[in-house]
mmCIF file of C-alpha atoms in Angstrom:
data_model
loop_
_atom_site.group_PDB
_atom_site.id
_atom_site.type_symbol
_atom_site.label_atom_id
_atom_site.label_comp_id
_atom_site.label_asym_id
_atom_site.label_seq_id
_atom_site.Cartn_x
_atom_site.Cartn_y
_atom_site.Cartn_z
ATOM 1 C CA MET S 1 -28.255 -14.929 -21.291
ATOM 2 C CA THR S 2 -24.821 -15.114 -22.895
ATOM 3 C CA ASP S 3 -24.343 -11.333 -22.922
ATOM 4 C CA THR S 4 -25.286 -11.174 -19.261
ATOM 5 C CA LEU S 5 -22.872 -13.916 -18.306
ATOM 6 C CA LEU S 6 -20.012 -12.514 -20.318
ATOM 7 C CA SER S 7 -20.533 -9.050 -18.882
ATOM 8 C CA GLY S 8 -20.009 -10.477 -15.415
ATOM 9 C CA GLU S 9 -23.324 -9.149 -14.144
ATOM 10 C CA LEU S 10 -24.418 -12.363 -12.458
ATOM 11 C CA THR S 11 -23.676 -12.702 -8.764
ATOM 12 C CA ASP S 12 -22.013 -15.788 -7.323
ATOM 13 C CA ARG S 13 -25.397 -16.893 -6.000
ATOM 14 C CA GLU S 14 -26.977 -16.533 -9.444
ATOM 15 C CA LEU S 15 -24.113 -18.443 -11.069
ATOM 16 C CA GLN S 16 -24.456 -21.180 -8.474
ATOM 17 C CA GLU S 17 -28.191 -21.447 -9.123
ATOM 18 C CA LEU S 18 -27.542 -21.520 -12.880
ATOM 19 C CA ALA S 19 -24.968 -24.309 -12.456
ATOM 20 C CA GLU S 20 -27.169 -26.405 -10.200
ATOM 21 C CA GLN S 21 -30.170 -26.018 -12.508
ATOM 22 C CA ALA S 22 -28.039 -27.010 -15.505
ATOM 23 C CA GLY S 23 -26.728 -30.008 -13.571
ATOM 24 C CA ARG S 24 -30.260 -31.249 -13.050
ATOM 25 C CA GLU S 25 -31.493 -30.514 -16.558
ATOM 26 C CA LEU S 26 -28.407 -31.915 -18.329
ATOM 27 C CA GLU S 27 -27.973 -35.058 -16.230
ATOM 28 C CA GLY S 28 -29.112 -37.249 -19.109
ATOM 29 C CA ALA S 29 -27.535 -35.169 -21.872
ATOM 30 C CA SER S 30 -24.607 -36.239 -24.028
ATOM 31 C CA ALA S 31 -21.132 -34.892 -23.370
ATOM 32 C CA THR S 32 -21.388 -32.773 -26.512
ATOM 33 C CA GLU S 33 -24.713 -31.283 -25.396
ATOM 34 C CA ILE S 34 -23.268 -30.422 -21.997
ATOM 35 C CA LEU S 35 -20.280 -28.711 -23.593
ATOM 36 C CA LYS S 36 -22.564 -26.889 -26.047
ATOM 37 C CA TRP S 37 -24.482 -25.457 -23.111
ATOM 38 C CA ALA S 38 -21.238 -24.316 -21.467
ATOM 39 C CA THR S 39 -19.771 -22.725 -24.576
ATOM 40 C CA ASP S 40 -23.054 -20.992 -25.425
ATOM 41 C CA ALA S 41 -23.303 -19.634 -21.896
ATOM 42 C CA PHE S 42 -19.711 -18.564 -21.336
ATOM 43 C CA GLY S 43 -17.956 -18.326 -24.713
ATOM 44 C CA PRO S 44 -14.324 -17.250 -24.240
ATOM 45 C CA ARG S 45 -14.775 -17.303 -20.465
ATOM 46 C CA PHE S 46 -14.985 -21.098 -20.635
ATOM 47 C CA CYS S 47 -11.936 -23.375 -20.715
ATOM 48 C CA VAL S 48 -11.010 -27.028 -20.500
ATOM 49 C CA THR S 49 -8.427 -28.197 -17.995
ATOM 50 C CA SER S 50 -6.370 -31.260 -18.843
ATOM 51 C CA SER S 51 -3.756 -33.314 -17.001
ATOM 52 C CA MET S 52 -2.853 -34.821 -20.393
ATOM 53 C CA GLU S 53 -3.738 -38.290 -19.221
ATOM 54 C CA ASP S 54 -5.780 -38.210 -22.387
ATOM 55 C CA ALA S 55 -7.276 -35.535 -24.620
ATOM 56 C CA VAL S 56 -10.865 -36.782 -24.664
ATOM 57 C CA VAL S 57 -12.557 -33.723 -23.132
ATOM 58 C CA ALA S 58 -10.320 -31.365 -25.108
ATOM 59 C CA HIS S 59 -11.281 -33.199 -28.296
ATOM 60 C CA LEU S 60 -14.985 -33.091 -27.410
ATOM 61 C CA ALA S 61 -14.803 -29.375 -26.650
ATOM 62 C CA SER S 62 -12.890 -28.607 -29.840
ATOM 63 C CA ARG S 63 -15.778 -30.037 -31.842
ATOM 64 C CA VAL S 64 -18.160 -27.604 -30.154
ATOM 65 C CA LEU S 65 -15.844 -24.584 -29.852
ATOM 66 C CA PRO S 66 -12.831 -24.820 -32.185
ATOM 67 C CA GLY S 67 -9.796 -23.124 -30.683
ATOM 68 C CA VAL S 68 -11.057 -23.605 -27.123
ATOM 69 C CA ASP S 69 -8.532 -22.842 -24.398
ATOM 70 C CA VAL S 70 -7.049 -25.982 -22.848
ATOM 71 C CA VAL S 71 -5.285 -25.193 -19.583
ATOM 72 C CA PHE S 72 -2.441 -27.526 -18.611
ATOM 73 C CA LEU S 73 -0.747 -27.305 -15.231
ATOM 74 C CA ASP S 74 2.974 -28.094 -15.451
ATOM 75 C CA THR S 75 3.932 -28.943 -11.877
ATOM 76 C CA GLY S 76 7.584 -29.517 -12.699
ATOM 77 C CA TYR S 77 7.206 -33.158 -11.696
ATOM 78 C CA HIS S 78 5.474 -34.578 -14.757
ATOM 79 C CA PHE S 79 6.568 -37.685 -16.621
ATOM 80 C CA PRO S 80 8.227 -36.898 -19.972
ATOM 81 C CA GLU S 81 5.352 -38.776 -21.611
ATOM 82 C CA THR S 82 2.883 -36.273 -20.151
ATOM 83 C CA ILE S 83 4.782 -33.281 -21.530
ATOM 84 C CA GLY S 84 4.981 -35.093 -24.863
ATOM 85 C CA THR S 85 1.227 -35.627 -24.876
ATOM 86 C CA ARG S 86 0.677 -31.936 -24.197
ATOM 87 C CA ASP S 87 2.941 -30.969 -27.090
ATOM 88 C CA ALA S 88 1.200 -33.421 -29.416
ATOM 89 C CA VAL S 89 -2.253 -32.122 -28.457
ATOM 90 C CA ASP S 90 -1.100 -28.561 -29.099
ATOM 91 C CA ALA S 91 0.297 -29.554 -32.492
ATOM 92 C CA VAL S 92 -2.560 -31.609 -33.932
ATOM 93 C CA MET S 93 -5.814 -30.533 -32.270
ATOM 94 C CA ASP S 94 -7.909 -27.409 -32.868
ATOM 95 C CA VAL S 95 -7.323 -26.077 -29.357
ATOM 96 C CA ASN S 96 -5.279 -23.356 -27.679
ATOM 97 C CA VAL S 97 -3.056 -25.036 -25.091
ATOM 98 C CA ILE S 98 -2.131 -22.716 -22.239
ATOM 99 C CA THR S 99 0.561 -23.988 -19.858
ATOM 100 C CA ILE S 100 0.556 -22.581 -16.339
ATOM 101 C CA THR S 101 3.256 -23.135 -13.730
ATOM 102 C CA PRO S 102 3.654 -22.749 -9.965
ATOM 103 C CA ARG S 103 5.146 -19.582 -8.507
ATOM 104 C CA GLN S 104 8.344 -21.439 -7.602
ATOM 105 C CA THR S 105 10.436 -23.855 -9.623
ATOM 106 C CA VAL S 106 11.119 -27.229 -8.024
ATOM 107 C CA ALA S 107 14.609 -26.010 -7.072
ATOM 108 C CA GLU S 108 13.209 -22.875 -5.432
ATOM 109 C CA GLN S 109 10.647 -24.932 -3.519
ATOM 110 C CA ASP S 110 13.388 -27.322 -2.388
ATOM 111 C CA ALA S 111 15.421 -24.373 -1.120
ATOM 112 C CA GLU S 112 12.504 -23.063 0.935
ATOM 113 C CA HIS S 113 10.854 -26.279 2.124
ATOM 114 C CA GLY S 114 13.558 -28.924 1.698
ATOM 115 C CA GLU S 115 13.891 -31.604 -0.958
ATOM 116 C CA LYS S 116 11.147 -34.142 -1.691
ATOM 117 C CA LEU S 117 8.356 -32.202 -0.043
ATOM 118 C CA HIS S 118 6.020 -34.580 -1.864
ATOM 119 C CA ASP S 119 7.253 -37.415 0.352
ATOM 120 C CA ARG S 120 7.074 -35.498 3.644
ATOM 121 C CA ASP S 121 3.965 -33.363 3.142
ATOM 122 C CA PRO S 122 2.176 -34.242 -0.099
ATOM 123 C CA ASP S 123 -0.801 -32.041 0.767
ATOM 124 C CA LEU S 124 1.405 -28.969 0.994
ATOM 125 C CA CYS S 125 3.247 -29.932 -2.196
ATOM 126 C CA CYS S 126 -0.061 -30.264 -4.055
ATOM 127 C CA ALA S 127 -1.273 -26.964 -2.627
ATOM 128 C CA LEU S 128 1.850 -25.173 -3.843
ATOM 129 C CA ARG S 129 2.267 -26.873 -7.198
ATOM 130 C CA LYS S 130 -1.349 -27.601 -8.198
ATOM 131 C CA VAL S 131 -4.122 -25.937 -6.245
ATOM 132 C CA LYS S 132 -2.820 -22.353 -6.058
ATOM 133 C CA PRO S 133 -1.462 -22.258 -9.635
ATOM 134 C CA LEU S 134 -4.747 -23.533 -11.040
ATOM 135 C CA GLU S 135 -6.692 -21.031 -8.974
ATOM 136 C CA ASP S 136 -4.542 -18.258 -10.454
ATOM 137 C CA GLY S 137 -4.723 -19.728 -13.953
ATOM 138 C CA LEU S 138 -8.516 -19.828 -13.961
ATOM 139 C CA THR S 139 -8.926 -16.184 -12.967
ATOM 140 C CA ALA S 140 -9.994 -15.102 -16.461
ATOM 141 C CA TYR S 141 -12.674 -17.792 -16.755
ATOM 142 C CA ALA S 142 -16.188 -18.111 -15.363
ATOM 143 C CA ALA S 143 -16.473 -21.841 -16.073
ATOM 144 C CA TRP S 144 -14.077 -24.746 -16.495
ATOM 145 C CA ALA S 145 -14.393 -28.308 -17.720
ATOM 146 C CA THR S 146 -12.761 -31.385 -16.260
ATOM 147 C CA GLY S 147 -12.491 -35.041 -17.206
ATOM 148 C CA LEU S 148 -13.828 -36.338 -13.879
ATOM 149 C CA ARG S 149 -15.807 -39.577 -14.051
ATOM 150 C CA ARG S 150 -18.007 -41.145 -11.396
ATOM 151 C CA ASP S 151 -16.576 -44.615 -11.935
ATOM 152 C CA GLU S 152 -12.994 -43.588 -11.146
ATOM 153 C CA SER S 153 -13.253 -43.769 -7.357
ATOM 154 C CA PRO S 154 -15.764 -43.533 -4.488
ATOM 155 C CA THR S 155 -14.785 -39.898 -3.902
ATOM 156 C CA ARG S 156 -15.974 -39.027 -7.415
ATOM 157 C CA ALA S 157 -19.165 -41.101 -7.432
ATOM 158 C CA ASN S 158 -21.471 -38.092 -7.026
ATOM 159 C CA THR S 159 -19.785 -35.763 -9.527
ATOM 160 C CA PRO S 160 -22.470 -33.604 -11.209
ATOM 161 C CA VAL S 161 -22.261 -32.994 -14.948
ATOM 162 C CA VAL S 162 -22.531 -29.278 -14.115
ATOM 163 C CA GLY S 163 -21.956 -27.965 -10.608
ATOM 164 C CA TRP S 164 -20.723 -25.043 -8.576
ATOM 165 C CA ASP S 165 -17.057 -24.836 -7.590
ATOM 166 C CA ALA S 166 -17.470 -22.885 -4.351
ATOM 167 C CA LYS S 167 -13.730 -22.779 -3.673
ATOM 168 C CA ARG S 168 -13.005 -20.926 -6.906
ATOM 169 C CA ARG S 169 -16.481 -19.382 -7.348
ATOM 170 C CA LYS S 170 -16.828 -20.813 -10.838
ATOM 171 C CA VAL S 171 -19.123 -23.138 -12.751
ATOM 172 C CA LYS S 172 -17.542 -26.579 -13.017
ATOM 173 C CA VAL S 173 -18.457 -28.775 -15.977
ATOM 174 C CA SER S 174 -17.778 -32.529 -16.047
ATOM 175 C CA PRO S 175 -19.193 -33.604 -19.423
ATOM 176 C CA ILE S 176 -18.056 -37.238 -19.194
ATOM 177 C CA ALA S 177 -19.015 -37.747 -15.537
ATOM 178 C CA ARG S 178 -21.444 -40.531 -16.495
ATOM 179 C CA TRP S 179 -18.994 -42.280 -18.838
ATOM 180 C CA THR S 180 -17.283 -45.547 -18.020
ATOM 181 C CA GLN S 181 -13.756 -46.526 -18.975
ATOM 182 C CA ASP S 182 -15.280 -48.521 -21.818
ATOM 183 C CA ASP S 183 -16.965 -45.352 -23.089
ATOM 184 C CA VAL S 184 -13.645 -43.513 -22.984
ATOM 185 C CA ASP S 185 -11.850 -46.329 -24.784
ATOM 186 C CA ALA S 186 -14.543 -46.448 -27.476
ATOM 187 C CA TYR S 187 -14.363 -42.691 -28.052
ATOM 188 C CA VAL S 188 -10.576 -42.771 -28.251
ATOM 189 C CA ALA S 189 -10.696 -45.612 -30.780
ATOM 190 C CA GLU S 190 -13.425 -44.027 -32.903
ATOM 191 C CA HIS S 191 -11.805 -40.606 -33.133
ATOM 192 C CA GLY S 192 -8.120 -41.451 -32.817
ATOM 193 C CA VAL S 193 -7.780 -39.248 -29.748
ATOM 194 C CA LEU S 194 -4.324 -38.788 -28.272
ATOM 195 C CA THR S 195 -3.659 -40.556 -24.970
ATOM 196 C CA ASN S 196 -0.696 -40.625 -22.632
ATOM 197 C CA PRO S 197 1.570 -43.598 -23.500
ATOM 198 C CA LEU S 198 1.755 -44.474 -19.799
ATOM 199 C CA LEU S 199 -1.843 -45.710 -19.980
ATOM 200 C CA MET S 200 -0.487 -48.590 -22.055
ATOM 201 C CA ASP S 201 2.215 -49.302 -19.476
ATOM 202 C CA GLY S 202 0.188 -50.191 -16.390
ATOM 203 C CA TYR S 203 -0.783 -46.710 -15.238
ATOM 204 C CA ALA S 204 -4.534 -46.136 -14.856
ATOM 205 C CA SER S 205 -4.268 -42.537 -13.649
ATOM 206 C CA VAL S 206 -1.323 -40.294 -14.478
ATOM 207 C CA GLY S 207 -0.148 -37.558 -12.127
ATOM 208 C CA CYS S 208 3.217 -36.303 -10.932
ATOM 209 C CA ALA S 209 5.978 -38.890 -11.327
ATOM 210 C CA PRO S 210 7.054 -39.078 -7.644
ATOM 211 C CA CYS S 211 3.497 -39.794 -6.476
ATOM 212 C CA THR S 212 2.218 -42.125 -9.208
ATOM 213 C CA ARG S 213 2.695 -45.870 -9.664
ATOM 214 C CA ARG S 214 1.241 -48.593 -11.833
ATOM 215 C CA VAL S 215 -1.980 -50.159 -10.567
ATOM 216 C CA LEU S 216 -2.440 -53.813 -9.695
ATOM 217 C CA GLU S 217 -5.177 -56.009 -11.099
ATOM 218 C CA GLY S 218 -8.479 -55.294 -9.368
ATOM 219 C CA GLU S 219 -7.445 -51.890 -8.025
ATOM 220 C CA ASP S 220 -9.456 -48.798 -8.931
ATOM 221 C CA ALA S 221 -8.025 -46.215 -11.292
ATOM 222 C CA ARG S 222 -6.908 -43.891 -8.486
ATOM 223 C CA ALA S 223 -5.052 -46.549 -6.475
ATOM 224 C CA GLY S 224 -1.774 -45.656 -8.128
ATOM 225 C CA ARG S 225 -1.853 -42.094 -6.803
ATOM 226 C CA TRP S 226 -0.163 -41.441 -3.430
ATOM 227 C CA ALA S 227 -0.039 -45.201 -2.814
ATOM 228 C CA GLY S 228 0.246 -46.186 0.836
ATOM 229 C CA ARG S 229 -1.297 -42.944 2.057
ATOM 230 C CA GLY S 230 -4.849 -41.983 2.933
ATOM 231 C CA LYS S 231 -4.633 -39.261 0.298
ATOM 232 C CA THR S 232 -6.707 -39.867 -2.848
ATOM 233 C CA GLU S 233 -7.112 -36.350 -4.281
ATOM 234 C CA CYS S 234 -4.668 -33.514 -4.854
ATOM 235 C CA GLY S 235 -7.140 -30.823 -3.815
ATOM 236 C CA LEU S 236 -8.112 -29.619 -7.280
ATOM 237 C CA HIS S 237 -11.441 -31.415 -6.974
ATOM 238 C CA GLY S 238 -12.136 -31.238 -3.272
#
């Protein structure tokens, strides 16, 4: 199975069927078991993506596949704390942090589209600074892991633990999809996992600085992203 997958001989339809079957069979599995399946199936063609809100999935994956690639998307708009978390993860964890960037710097984008595109057309800004760069950055991989959780927002409530990313034609693994925030907090405490300092300063979800605010009591974790707009996702996850 592994040799076949790594040789790229499976068609998109076969990969989709594999992902959907794994999603059903691994629904009740632990995060480690899900990641073990992914690393056994895809080896070096598997990576973890991280926004550096925390390093939970990267830490889990490093226990299964030491030296695993952790892809970080530097949009040019991150909080300093986020860049600091990335640097700390790279320094202390058994992972290979790979930083990818958009085609244009913020200054170049401003010159072409005008300043503060994120205020005028956040969907376009996300497409230019997140969606397209990640698509390019994942080219070498057949499968990628995310830290999506079902309890984060209604739009993520049906996240499969393993599914098919039709947009990028890749297997998408969400090993902590069934976890709650309490599960995350317990894992962080037990293993001393690095987290973004902003999580201790009122932020429940950390994205680009211009489009992220602290959340109010009773709000869901995504309420601080693109506040005041109908937008709840950047496009990376649908």
